[in-house]
Amino acid sequence: MSNTLSILVLCGGQSTEHDISLLSAKNVIEKLDPKKYHVSIAKITQDGAWHYFENAEDYFSQSDSHVMHIIPGQKNPFFTGEKAIPVDCVFPVLHGTNGEDGTMQGMLELLQMPYVGADCLGSAIAMDKIVAKQLLRAAGILVVDWKLIRKSDEKINYAEITKQLGTTLFIKPNSLGSSVGVKKATDEKSFYAATQDAFRFDEYVLIEEAIVGREIECSVLGNENPKASLPGEIINHTEFYSYDAKYLDDAAATVKTPADLSPELITQFQSLAIKAFQTLRCLGMARVDFFLDKNNKIYINEI
């Protein structure tokens, strides 16, 4: 045990992406080499309680958990009762609000606890779709055209929006992932229904033009000198890559890795992925989502 690092995996959380976080955590836990790492897990319930599992076996069987507390100012700030939990590094596998938007990262920095992934600033930037688009565009990176609407807006002008973006639109909550709350609208009625649904999740809603083409994704790993993976392609068998297509319906989409692309396009995707990663101050790891239109023009969708 003395030659292993103690890793605390954080999962669950209070966001609408709670269940997706649990799926992601399962993948991470199963991939961590037990010869190198002692893995313990803190599962955050949707009520905000932290439950500690000393090892993966207890976590997967959901047995022998303990209520976990945080006491700032301690070398080991995590406790069950009066017992300190030895942690060398935290691996946050949290999605959505209070998980990957910089709040958890800020808390870990206040605790002076090393953790995996982007820091507080990078997490907050990447989570805010509008801010991310503005920074990417300022860096000379092509992004899908958009318009921002607010819940407080007195009037949302459908005619004005379609004049700018076209009649096929995608409506997204500004600060959520996993395609939660994302809807496609093709007329005024479906547009207003989609915006009202999106406002259930966020005060700010993103309206995007539809790009006809292929969906490509590329992972990036590293810090000062990040490396990009070979691109993969999401082949949709439904209208778009929705929450259901990602997590509930295995037949809705196929992921092809590597994607069938020319060497020149592969290089372009990898270069753009790294540039976007660095522009948004990402660290550790990220997935960059792209659209490739029929003219081989590359747009960044999200990070």
PDB file of C-alpha atoms in Angstrom:
ATOM      1  CA  MET A   1       0.000   0.000   0.000  1.00  0.00           C
ATOM      2  CA  SER A   2       2.913   2.372   0.715  1.00  0.00           C
ATOM      3  CA  ASN A   3       3.898   2.461  -2.973  1.00  0.00           C
ATOM      4  CA  THR A   4       0.402   3.315  -4.163  1.00  0.00           C
ATOM      5  CA  LEU A   5      -1.259   6.705  -4.509  1.00  0.00           C
ATOM      6  CA  SER A   6      -4.529   7.212  -2.676  1.00  0.00           C
ATOM      7  CA  ILE A   7      -7.087   8.496  -5.180  1.00  0.00           C
ATOM      8  CA  LEU A   8     -10.490   9.787  -4.108  1.00  0.00           C
ATOM      9  CA  VAL A   9     -13.024   9.634  -6.943  1.00  0.00           C
ATOM     10  CA  LEU A  10     -15.852  12.150  -6.598  1.00  0.00           C
ATOM     11  CA  CYS A  11     -19.099  11.254  -8.353  1.00  0.00           C
ATOM     12  CA  GLY A  12     -22.836  11.830  -8.345  1.00  0.00           C
ATOM     13  CA  GLY A  13     -23.631  15.411  -7.428  1.00  0.00           C
ATOM     14  CA  GLN A  14     -26.760  17.536  -7.324  1.00  0.00           C
ATOM     15  CA  SER A  15     -27.025  18.435 -11.000  1.00  0.00           C
ATOM     16  CA  THR A  16     -29.367  17.000 -13.614  1.00  0.00           C
ATOM     17  CA  GLU A  17     -26.381  14.947 -14.820  1.00  0.00           C
ATOM     18  CA  HIS A  18     -26.105  12.941 -11.579  1.00  0.00           C
ATOM     19  CA  ASP A  19     -26.754   9.559 -13.213  1.00  0.00           C
ATOM     20  CA  ILE A  20     -24.298  10.261 -16.052  1.00  0.00           C
ATOM     21  CA  SER A  21     -21.625  11.054 -13.471  1.00  0.00           C
ATOM     22  CA  LEU A  22     -22.157   7.632 -11.896  1.00  0.00           C
ATOM     23  CA  LEU A  23     -21.673   5.950 -15.283  1.00  0.00           C
ATOM     24  CA  SER A  24     -18.501   7.949 -15.910  1.00  0.00           C
ATOM     25  CA  ALA A  25     -17.152   7.141 -12.447  1.00  0.00           C
ATOM     26  CA  LYS A  26     -17.673   3.433 -13.031  1.00  0.00           C
ATOM     27  CA  ASN A  27     -15.510   3.656 -16.158  1.00  0.00           C
ATOM     28  CA  VAL A  28     -12.782   5.602 -14.342  1.00  0.00           C
ATOM     29  CA  ILE A  29     -12.715   3.290 -11.313  1.00  0.00           C
ATOM     30  CA  GLU A  30     -12.475   0.182 -13.481  1.00  0.00           C
ATOM     31  CA  LYS A  31      -9.554   1.650 -15.456  1.00  0.00           C
ATOM     32  CA  LEU A  32      -7.420   2.739 -12.484  1.00  0.00           C
ATOM     33  CA  ASP A  33      -4.675   0.154 -11.936  1.00  0.00           C
ATOM     34  CA  PRO A  34      -4.999  -1.270  -8.389  1.00  0.00           C
ATOM     35  CA  LYS A  35      -1.252  -1.959  -8.392  1.00  0.00           C
ATOM     36  CA  LYS A  36      -0.610   1.780  -8.670  1.00  0.00           C
ATOM     37  CA  TYR A  37      -3.619   3.334  -6.967  1.00  0.00           C
ATOM     38  CA  HIS A  38      -5.730   2.759  -3.911  1.00  0.00           C
ATOM     39  CA  VAL A  39      -9.128   4.015  -5.031  1.00  0.00           C
ATOM     40  CA  SER A  40     -11.796   5.228  -2.631  1.00  0.00           C
ATOM     41  CA  ILE A  41     -15.036   6.894  -3.656  1.00  0.00           C
ATOM     42  CA  ALA A  42     -17.126   9.795  -2.410  1.00  0.00           C
ATOM     43  CA  LYS A  43     -20.631   9.641  -3.829  1.00  0.00           C
ATOM     44  CA  ILE A  44     -22.550  12.904  -3.544  1.00  0.00           C
ATOM     45  CA  THR A  45     -26.302  12.400  -3.381  1.00  0.00           C
ATOM     46  CA  GLN A  46     -28.801  14.642  -5.134  1.00  0.00           C
ATOM     47  CA  ASP A  47     -29.549  16.090  -1.695  1.00  0.00           C
ATOM     48  CA  GLY A  48     -25.887  17.061  -1.313  1.00  0.00           C
ATOM     49  CA  ALA A  49     -24.808  14.448   1.258  1.00  0.00           C
ATOM     50  CA  TRP A  50     -21.358  12.878   0.810  1.00  0.00           C
ATOM     51  CA  HIS A  51     -21.080   9.108   1.287  1.00  0.00           C
ATOM     52  CA  TYR A  52     -17.631   7.541   1.500  1.00  0.00           C
ATOM     53  CA  PHE A  53     -16.728   4.066   0.227  1.00  0.00           C
ATOM     54  CA  GLU A  54     -13.294   2.813   1.256  1.00  0.00           C
ATOM     55  CA  ASN A  55     -12.760   0.754  -1.892  1.00  0.00           C
ATOM     56  CA  ALA A  56     -14.270  -0.094  -5.265  1.00  0.00           C
ATOM     57  CA  GLU A  57     -15.791  -3.347  -4.016  1.00  0.00           C
ATOM     58  CA  ASP A  58     -17.824  -1.525  -1.375  1.00  0.00           C
ATOM     59  CA  TYR A  59     -18.869   1.103  -3.904  1.00  0.00           C
ATOM     60  CA  PHE A  60     -20.045  -1.335  -6.555  1.00  0.00           C
ATOM     61  CA  SER A  61     -21.983  -3.336  -3.974  1.00  0.00           C
ATOM     62  CA  GLN A  62     -23.219  -0.074  -2.357  1.00  0.00           C
ATOM     63  CA  SER A  63     -22.339  -1.493   1.052  1.00  0.00           C
ATOM     64  CA  ASP A  64     -20.444  -0.200   4.076  1.00  0.00           C
ATOM     65  CA  SER A  65     -20.597   3.510   3.285  1.00  0.00           C
ATOM     66  CA  HIS A  66     -19.904   6.258   5.812  1.00  0.00           C
ATOM     67  CA  VAL A  67     -21.022   9.864   5.983  1.00  0.00           C
ATOM     68  CA  MET A  68     -18.120  12.048   4.913  1.00  0.00           C
ATOM     69  CA  HIS A  69     -17.223  15.499   6.259  1.00  0.00           C
ATOM     70  CA  ILE A  70     -14.793  18.179   5.129  1.00  0.00           C
ATOM     71  CA  ILE A  71     -12.720  20.115   7.663  1.00  0.00           C
ATOM     72  CA  PRO A  72     -10.616  22.898   6.076  1.00  0.00           C
ATOM     73  CA  GLY A  73      -7.144  23.629   7.376  1.00  0.00           C
ATOM     74  CA  GLN A  74      -6.178  19.981   7.818  1.00  0.00           C
ATOM     75  CA  LYS A  75      -3.487  18.110   5.898  1.00  0.00           C
ATOM     76  CA  ASN A  76      -6.132  15.475   5.193  1.00  0.00           C
ATOM     77  CA  PRO A  77      -9.369  17.528   5.101  1.00  0.00           C
ATOM     78  CA  PHE A  78     -11.711  14.577   4.473  1.00  0.00           C
ATOM     79  CA  PHE A  79     -13.147  12.755   7.495  1.00  0.00           C
ATOM     80  CA  THR A  80     -15.579  10.021   8.468  1.00  0.00           C
ATOM     81  CA  GLY A  81     -16.428  10.794  12.070  1.00  0.00           C
ATOM     82  CA  GLU A  82     -13.094  11.666  13.686  1.00  0.00           C
ATOM     83  CA  LYS A  83     -11.070   9.513  11.297  1.00  0.00           C
ATOM     84  CA  ALA A  84      -9.085  11.338   8.615  1.00  0.00           C
ATOM     85  CA  ILE A  85      -9.183   9.808   5.137  1.00  0.00           C
ATOM     86  CA  PRO A  86      -5.742   9.644   3.482  1.00  0.00           C
ATOM     87  CA  VAL A  87      -5.994  11.238   0.024  1.00  0.00           C
ATOM     88  CA  ASP A  88      -3.098  12.102  -2.276  1.00  0.00           C
ATOM     89  CA  CYS A  89      -5.218  13.330  -5.178  1.00  0.00           C
ATOM     90  CA  VAL A  90      -8.902  13.866  -5.957  1.00  0.00           C
ATOM     91  CA  PHE A  91     -10.355  12.707  -9.286  1.00  0.00           C
ATOM     92  CA  PRO A  92     -13.593  14.675  -9.832  1.00  0.00           C
ATOM     93  CA  VAL A  93     -15.938  12.759 -12.135  1.00  0.00           C
ATOM     94  CA  LEU A  94     -18.810  15.178 -11.695  1.00  0.00           C
ATOM     95  CA  HIS A  95     -20.924  16.633 -14.495  1.00  0.00           C
ATOM     96  CA  GLY A  96     -22.906  19.837 -14.682  1.00  0.00           C
ATOM     97  CA  THR A  97     -23.636  22.487 -12.073  1.00  0.00           C
ATOM     98  CA  ASN A  98     -21.420  22.434  -8.967  1.00  0.00           C
ATOM     99  CA  GLY A  99     -19.306  19.683 -10.506  1.00  0.00           C
ATOM    100  CA  GLU A 100     -17.440  20.803 -13.600  1.00  0.00           C
ATOM    101  CA  ASP A 101     -18.258  24.523 -13.592  1.00  0.00           C
ATOM    102  CA  GLY A 102     -15.383  25.553 -11.332  1.00  0.00           C
ATOM    103  CA  THR A 103     -17.176  25.373  -7.981  1.00  0.00           C
ATOM    104  CA  MET A 104     -15.807  21.987  -6.911  1.00  0.00           C
ATOM    105  CA  GLN A 105     -12.396  22.891  -8.319  1.00  0.00           C
ATOM    106  CA  GLY A 106     -12.407  26.109  -6.289  1.00  0.00           C
ATOM    107  CA  MET A 107     -13.247  24.195  -3.120  1.00  0.00           C
ATOM    108  CA  LEU A 108     -10.418  21.732  -3.712  1.00  0.00           C
ATOM    109  CA  GLU A 109      -8.001  24.614  -4.250  1.00  0.00           C
ATOM    110  CA  LEU A 110      -9.092  26.190  -0.963  1.00  0.00           C
ATOM    111  CA  LEU A 111      -8.422  22.829   0.693  1.00  0.00           C
ATOM    112  CA  GLN A 112      -4.984  22.771  -1.016  1.00  0.00           C
ATOM    113  CA  MET A 113      -5.873  19.342  -2.350  1.00  0.00           C
ATOM    114  CA  PRO A 114      -4.352  18.202  -5.677  1.00  0.00           C
ATOM    115  CA  TYR A 115      -6.960  17.179  -8.237  1.00  0.00           C
ATOM    116  CA  VAL A 116      -7.302  15.944 -11.799  1.00  0.00           C
ATOM    117  CA  GLY A 117      -8.528  18.143 -14.641  1.00  0.00           C
ATOM    118  CA  ALA A 118      -8.993  21.808 -15.450  1.00  0.00           C
ATOM    119  CA  ASP A 119      -8.656  24.390 -12.703  1.00  0.00           C
ATOM    120  CA  CYS A 120     -11.390  26.696 -11.431  1.00  0.00           C
ATOM    121  CA  LEU A 121     -11.077  29.224 -14.267  1.00  0.00           C
ATOM    122  CA  GLY A 122     -10.758  26.711 -17.092  1.00  0.00           C
ATOM    123  CA  SER A 123     -13.710  24.709 -15.813  1.00  0.00           C
ATOM    124  CA  ALA A 124     -15.922  27.789 -15.535  1.00  0.00           C
ATOM    125  CA  ILE A 125     -14.994  29.006 -19.018  1.00  0.00           C
ATOM    126  CA  ALA A 126     -15.614  25.686 -20.751  1.00  0.00           C
ATOM    127  CA  MET A 127     -18.922  25.177 -18.933  1.00  0.00           C
ATOM    128  CA  ASP A 128     -20.323  28.507 -20.109  1.00  0.00           C
ATOM    129  CA  LYS A 129     -21.105  27.916 -23.784  1.00  0.00           C
ATOM    130  CA  ILE A 130     -21.437  31.619 -24.640  1.00  0.00           C
ATOM    131  CA  VAL A 131     -18.154  32.638 -22.989  1.00  0.00           C
ATOM    132  CA  ALA A 132     -16.401  29.672 -24.622  1.00  0.00           C
ATOM    133  CA  LYS A 133     -17.725  30.628 -28.068  1.00  0.00           C
ATOM    134  CA  GLN A 134     -16.665  34.238 -27.638  1.00  0.00           C
ATOM    135  CA  LEU A 135     -13.127  33.258 -26.641  1.00  0.00           C
ATOM    136  CA  LEU A 136     -12.806  30.672 -29.411  1.00  0.00           C
ATOM    137  CA  ARG A 137     -14.030  33.143 -32.021  1.00  0.00           C
ATOM    138  CA  ALA A 138     -11.614  35.790 -30.718  1.00  0.00           C
ATOM    139  CA  ALA A 139      -8.818  33.230 -31.165  1.00  0.00           C
ATOM    140  CA  GLY A 140      -9.758  32.825 -34.832  1.00  0.00           C
ATOM    141  CA  ILE A 141     -11.497  29.466 -34.418  1.00  0.00           C
ATOM    142  CA  LEU A 142     -14.706  28.899 -36.372  1.00  0.00           C
ATOM    143  CA  VAL A 143     -17.724  28.230 -34.143  1.00  0.00           C
ATOM    144  CA  VAL A 144     -21.375  27.551 -34.883  1.00  0.00           C
ATOM    145  CA  ASP A 145     -23.251  30.869 -35.153  1.00  0.00           C
ATOM    146  CA  TRP A 146     -25.552  31.595 -32.221  1.00  0.00           C
ATOM    147  CA  LYS A 147     -27.801  33.990 -30.390  1.00  0.00           C
ATOM    148  CA  LEU A 148     -28.242  34.280 -26.634  1.00  0.00           C
ATOM    149  CA  ILE A 149     -31.655  34.717 -25.047  1.00  0.00           C
ATOM    150  CA  ARG A 150     -32.406  35.337 -21.379  1.00  0.00           C
ATOM    151  CA  LYS A 151     -35.289  34.270 -19.212  1.00  0.00           C
ATOM    152  CA  SER A 152     -35.726  37.938 -18.280  1.00  0.00           C
ATOM    153  CA  ASP A 153     -36.117  39.066 -21.905  1.00  0.00           C
ATOM    154  CA  GLU A 154     -39.472  40.797 -22.392  1.00  0.00           C
ATOM    155  CA  LYS A 155     -39.813  39.437 -25.918  1.00  0.00           C
ATOM    156  CA  ILE A 156     -38.050  36.740 -27.906  1.00  0.00           C
ATOM    157  CA  ASN A 157     -38.251  37.644 -31.583  1.00  0.00           C
ATOM    158  CA  TYR A 158     -38.502  34.424 -33.593  1.00  0.00           C
ATOM    159  CA  ALA A 159     -38.443  36.237 -36.953  1.00  0.00           C
ATOM    160  CA  GLU A 160     -35.253  38.089 -36.045  1.00  0.00           C
ATOM    161  CA  ILE A 161     -33.560  34.900 -34.858  1.00  0.00           C
ATOM    162  CA  THR A 162     -34.462  32.908 -37.985  1.00  0.00           C
ATOM    163  CA  LYS A 163     -33.272  35.769 -40.193  1.00  0.00           C
ATOM    164  CA  GLN A 164     -29.822  35.404 -38.596  1.00  0.00           C
ATOM    165  CA  LEU A 165     -29.646  31.642 -38.069  1.00  0.00           C
ATOM    166  CA  GLY A 166     -32.153  29.998 -40.410  1.00  0.00           C
ATOM    167  CA  THR A 167     -35.330  28.088 -39.625  1.00  0.00           C
ATOM    168  CA  THR A 168     -33.724  24.875 -38.347  1.00  0.00           C
ATOM    169  CA  LEU A 169     -32.407  25.667 -34.888  1.00  0.00           C
ATOM    170  CA  PHE A 170     -30.937  23.948 -31.858  1.00  0.00           C
ATOM    171  CA  ILE A 171     -31.893  25.256 -28.431  1.00  0.00           C
ATOM    172  CA  LYS A 172     -29.567  24.550 -25.495  1.00  0.00           C
ATOM    173  CA  PRO A 173     -29.306  25.533 -21.825  1.00  0.00           C
ATOM    174  CA  ASN A 174     -26.129  27.616 -21.648  1.00  0.00           C
ATOM    175  CA  SER A 175     -24.353  25.786 -18.832  1.00  0.00           C
ATOM    176  CA  LEU A 176     -25.295  22.114 -19.033  1.00  0.00           C
ATOM    177  CA  GLY A 177     -23.744  19.112 -20.727  1.00  0.00           C
ATOM    178  CA  SER A 178     -24.765  15.606 -21.802  1.00  0.00           C
ATOM    179  CA  SER A 179     -27.355  17.178 -24.170  1.00  0.00           C
ATOM    180  CA  VAL A 180     -29.685  17.786 -21.212  1.00  0.00           C
ATOM    181  CA  GLY A 181     -32.466  20.142 -22.313  1.00  0.00           C
ATOM    182  CA  VAL A 182     -31.293  20.274 -25.940  1.00  0.00           C
ATOM    183  CA  LYS A 183     -34.078  20.430 -28.505  1.00  0.00           C
ATOM    184  CA  LYS A 184     -34.348  20.843 -32.279  1.00  0.00           C
ATOM    185  CA  ALA A 185     -36.874  23.358 -33.624  1.00  0.00           C
ATOM    186  CA  THR A 186     -38.074  23.679 -37.216  1.00  0.00           C
ATOM    187  CA  ASP A 187     -40.977  26.109 -36.806  1.00  0.00           C
ATOM    188  CA  GLU A 188     -42.209  28.839 -34.482  1.00  0.00           C
ATOM    189  CA  LYS A 189     -44.323  26.548 -32.315  1.00  0.00           C
ATOM    190  CA  SER A 190     -41.521  24.042 -31.664  1.00  0.00           C
ATOM    191  CA  PHE A 191     -39.082  26.932 -31.123  1.00  0.00           C
ATOM    192  CA  TYR A 192     -41.079  28.495 -28.290  1.00  0.00           C
ATOM    193  CA  ALA A 193     -41.771  25.094 -26.731  1.00  0.00           C
ATOM    194  CA  ALA A 194     -38.037  24.279 -26.803  1.00  0.00           C
ATOM    195  CA  THR A 195     -36.993  27.611 -25.297  1.00  0.00           C
ATOM    196  CA  GLN A 196     -39.476  27.271 -22.444  1.00  0.00           C
ATOM    197  CA  ASP A 197     -38.162  23.789 -21.738  1.00  0.00           C
ATOM    198  CA  ALA A 198     -34.544  25.020 -21.781  1.00  0.00           C
ATOM    199  CA  PHE A 199     -35.401  27.810 -19.340  1.00  0.00           C
ATOM    200  CA  ARG A 200     -36.294  25.114 -16.797  1.00  0.00           C
ATOM    201  CA  PHE A 201     -32.569  24.364 -16.587  1.00  0.00           C
ATOM    202  CA  ASP A 202     -30.863  27.728 -17.090  1.00  0.00           C
ATOM    203  CA  GLU A 203     -31.593  31.466 -17.086  1.00  0.00           C
ATOM    204  CA  TYR A 204     -29.492  31.770 -20.244  1.00  0.00           C
ATOM    205  CA  VAL A 205     -30.325  29.801 -23.371  1.00  0.00           C
ATOM    206  CA  LEU A 206     -28.281  29.367 -26.519  1.00  0.00           C
ATOM    207  CA  ILE A 207     -29.916  29.333 -29.965  1.00  0.00           C
ATOM    208  CA  GLU A 208     -27.672  27.807 -32.644  1.00  0.00           C
ATOM    209  CA  GLU A 209     -27.924  27.420 -36.379  1.00  0.00           C
ATOM    210  CA  ALA A 210     -28.044  23.855 -37.681  1.00  0.00           C
ATOM    211  CA  ILE A 211     -24.907  22.612 -39.434  1.00  0.00           C
ATOM    212  CA  VAL A 212     -25.530  19.868 -41.974  1.00  0.00           C
ATOM    213  CA  GLY A 213     -22.568  17.520 -41.941  1.00  0.00           C
ATOM    214  CA  ARG A 214     -20.611  15.027 -39.872  1.00  0.00           C
ATOM    215  CA  GLU A 215     -20.046  15.033 -36.109  1.00  0.00           C
ATOM    216  CA  ILE A 216     -16.390  14.543 -35.194  1.00  0.00           C
ATOM    217  CA  GLU A 217     -14.820  14.416 -31.737  1.00  0.00           C
ATOM    218  CA  CYS A 218     -11.238  14.500 -30.552  1.00  0.00           C
ATOM    219  CA  SER A 219      -9.830  13.996 -27.059  1.00  0.00           C
ATOM    220  CA  VAL A 220      -6.937  16.038 -25.694  1.00  0.00           C
ATOM    221  CA  LEU A 221      -4.626  14.980 -22.862  1.00  0.00           C
ATOM    222  CA  GLY A 222      -1.903  16.923 -21.125  1.00  0.00           C
ATOM    223  CA  ASN A 223      -1.048  20.234 -19.525  1.00  0.00           C
ATOM    224  CA  GLU A 224       1.748  22.407 -20.934  1.00  0.00           C
ATOM    225  CA  ASN A 225       2.198  20.228 -24.039  1.00  0.00           C
ATOM    226  CA  PRO A 226      -1.167  18.581 -24.721  1.00  0.00           C
ATOM    227  CA  LYS A 227      -1.597  15.815 -27.281  1.00  0.00           C
ATOM    228  CA  ALA A 228      -4.698  15.144 -29.373  1.00  0.00           C
ATOM    229  CA  SER A 229      -6.088  11.714 -30.169  1.00  0.00           C
ATOM    230  CA  LEU A 230      -7.120  10.469 -33.572  1.00  0.00           C
ATOM    231  CA  PRO A 231     -10.586  11.876 -34.323  1.00  0.00           C
ATOM    232  CA  GLY A 232     -13.670   9.714 -33.933  1.00  0.00           C
ATOM    233  CA  GLU A 233     -17.032  10.115 -35.639  1.00  0.00           C
ATOM    234  CA  ILE A 234     -20.525   9.973 -34.163  1.00  0.00           C
ATOM    235  CA  ILE A 235     -22.859   8.445 -36.731  1.00  0.00           C
ATOM    236  CA  ASN A 236     -26.426   9.347 -35.799  1.00  0.00           C
ATOM    237  CA  HIS A 237     -29.358   7.108 -36.623  1.00  0.00           C
ATOM    238  CA  THR A 238     -31.817   9.671 -35.239  1.00  0.00           C
ATOM    239  CA  GLU A 239     -32.340  13.416 -35.796  1.00  0.00           C
ATOM    240  CA  PHE A 240     -29.424  14.454 -33.595  1.00  0.00           C
ATOM    241  CA  TYR A 241     -27.139  13.232 -30.805  1.00  0.00           C
ATOM    242  CA  SER A 242     -29.614  13.753 -27.971  1.00  0.00           C
ATOM    243  CA  TYR A 243     -29.476  12.731 -24.302  1.00  0.00           C
ATOM    244  CA  ASP A 244     -31.438   9.579 -25.155  1.00  0.00           C
ATOM    245  CA  ALA A 245     -29.097   8.756 -28.045  1.00  0.00           C
ATOM    246  CA  LYS A 246     -26.057   9.161 -25.798  1.00  0.00           C
ATOM    247  CA  TYR A 247     -27.216   7.229 -22.762  1.00  0.00           C
ATOM    248  CA  LEU A 248     -30.515   5.386 -23.192  1.00  0.00           C
ATOM    249  CA  ASP A 249     -30.735   4.012 -26.737  1.00  0.00           C
ATOM    250  CA  ASP A 250     -27.726   1.988 -27.880  1.00  0.00           C
ATOM    251  CA  ALA A 251     -29.126   1.815 -31.417  1.00  0.00           C
ATOM    252  CA  ALA A 252     -29.493   5.596 -31.794  1.00  0.00           C
ATOM    253  CA  ALA A 253     -25.858   6.291 -32.661  1.00  0.00           C
ATOM    254  CA  THR A 254     -22.594   4.571 -33.510  1.00  0.00           C
ATOM    255  CA  VAL A 255     -19.145   5.870 -32.603  1.00  0.00           C
ATOM    256  CA  LYS A 256     -16.507   5.078 -35.217  1.00  0.00           C
ATOM    257  CA  THR A 257     -12.882   5.373 -34.092  1.00  0.00           C
ATOM    258  CA  PRO A 258     -10.836   6.419 -35.902  1.00  0.00           C
ATOM    259  CA  ALA A 259     -13.040   8.439 -38.233  1.00  0.00           C
ATOM    260  CA  ASP A 260     -12.699   7.962 -41.971  1.00  0.00           C
ATOM    261  CA  LEU A 261     -10.854  11.200 -42.753  1.00  0.00           C
ATOM    262  CA  SER A 262      -7.992  12.275 -44.984  1.00  0.00           C
ATOM    263  CA  PRO A 263      -4.576  12.765 -43.339  1.00  0.00           C
ATOM    264  CA  GLU A 264      -4.923  16.500 -43.947  1.00  0.00           C
ATOM    265  CA  LEU A 265      -8.258  16.685 -42.132  1.00  0.00           C
ATOM    266  CA  ILE A 266      -6.967  14.556 -39.257  1.00  0.00           C
ATOM    267  CA  THR A 267      -4.115  17.021 -38.766  1.00  0.00           C
ATOM    268  CA  GLN A 268      -6.542  19.951 -38.883  1.00  0.00           C
ATOM    269  CA  PHE A 269      -8.836  18.416 -36.280  1.00  0.00           C
ATOM    270  CA  GLN A 270      -5.960  17.608 -33.939  1.00  0.00           C
ATOM    271  CA  SER A 271      -4.460  21.077 -34.313  1.00  0.00           C
ATOM    272  CA  LEU A 272      -7.801  22.799 -33.691  1.00  0.00           C
ATOM    273  CA  ALA A 273      -8.539  20.568 -30.698  1.00  0.00           C
ATOM    274  CA  ILE A 274      -5.251  21.543 -29.052  1.00  0.00           C
ATOM    275  CA  LYS A 275      -5.730  25.234 -29.900  1.00  0.00           C
ATOM    276  CA  ALA A 276      -9.231  25.202 -28.386  1.00  0.00           C
ATOM    277  CA  PHE A 277      -7.972  23.321 -25.313  1.00  0.00           C
ATOM    278  CA  GLN A 278      -5.318  25.958 -24.698  1.00  0.00           C
ATOM    279  CA  THR A 279      -7.571  28.916 -25.541  1.00  0.00           C
ATOM    280  CA  LEU A 280     -10.085  27.899 -22.883  1.00  0.00           C
ATOM    281  CA  ARG A 281      -7.359  27.221 -20.290  1.00  0.00           C
ATOM    282  CA  CYS A 282      -8.128  23.509 -20.069  1.00  0.00           C
ATOM    283  CA  LEU A 283      -5.815  21.136 -18.210  1.00  0.00           C
ATOM    284  CA  GLY A 284      -5.530  17.377 -17.906  1.00  0.00           C
ATOM    285  CA  MET A 285      -8.150  16.212 -20.356  1.00  0.00           C
ATOM    286  CA  ALA A 286     -11.000  17.356 -22.544  1.00  0.00           C
ATOM    287  CA  ARG A 287     -13.164  16.196 -25.416  1.00  0.00           C
ATOM    288  CA  VAL A 288     -13.595  18.633 -28.286  1.00  0.00           C
ATOM    289  CA  ASP A 289     -16.729  18.246 -30.418  1.00  0.00           C
ATOM    290  CA  PHE A 290     -16.740  19.392 -34.043  1.00  0.00           C
ATOM    291  CA  PHE A 291     -18.973  19.631 -37.086  1.00  0.00           C
ATOM    292  CA  LEU A 292     -17.563  19.008 -40.560  1.00  0.00           C
ATOM    293  CA  ASP A 293     -19.802  20.422 -43.294  1.00  0.00           C
ATOM    294  CA  LYS A 294     -20.099  19.280 -46.913  1.00  0.00           C
ATOM    295  CA  ASN A 295     -17.392  21.774 -47.959  1.00  0.00           C
ATOM    296  CA  ASN A 296     -14.959  20.351 -45.365  1.00  0.00           C
ATOM    297  CA  LYS A 297     -15.304  23.463 -43.236  1.00  0.00           C
ATOM    298  CA  ILE A 298     -14.639  22.647 -39.562  1.00  0.00           C
ATOM    299  CA  TYR A 299     -16.694  24.189 -36.754  1.00  0.00           C
ATOM    300  CA  ILE A 300     -16.120  23.674 -33.056  1.00  0.00           C
ATOM    301  CA  ASN A 301     -19.369  22.799 -31.331  1.00  0.00           C
ATOM    302  CA  GLU A 302     -18.407  22.421 -27.657  1.00  0.00           C
ATOM    303  CA  ILE A 303     -15.634  21.374 -25.298  1.00  0.00           C
TER     304      ILE A 303
END
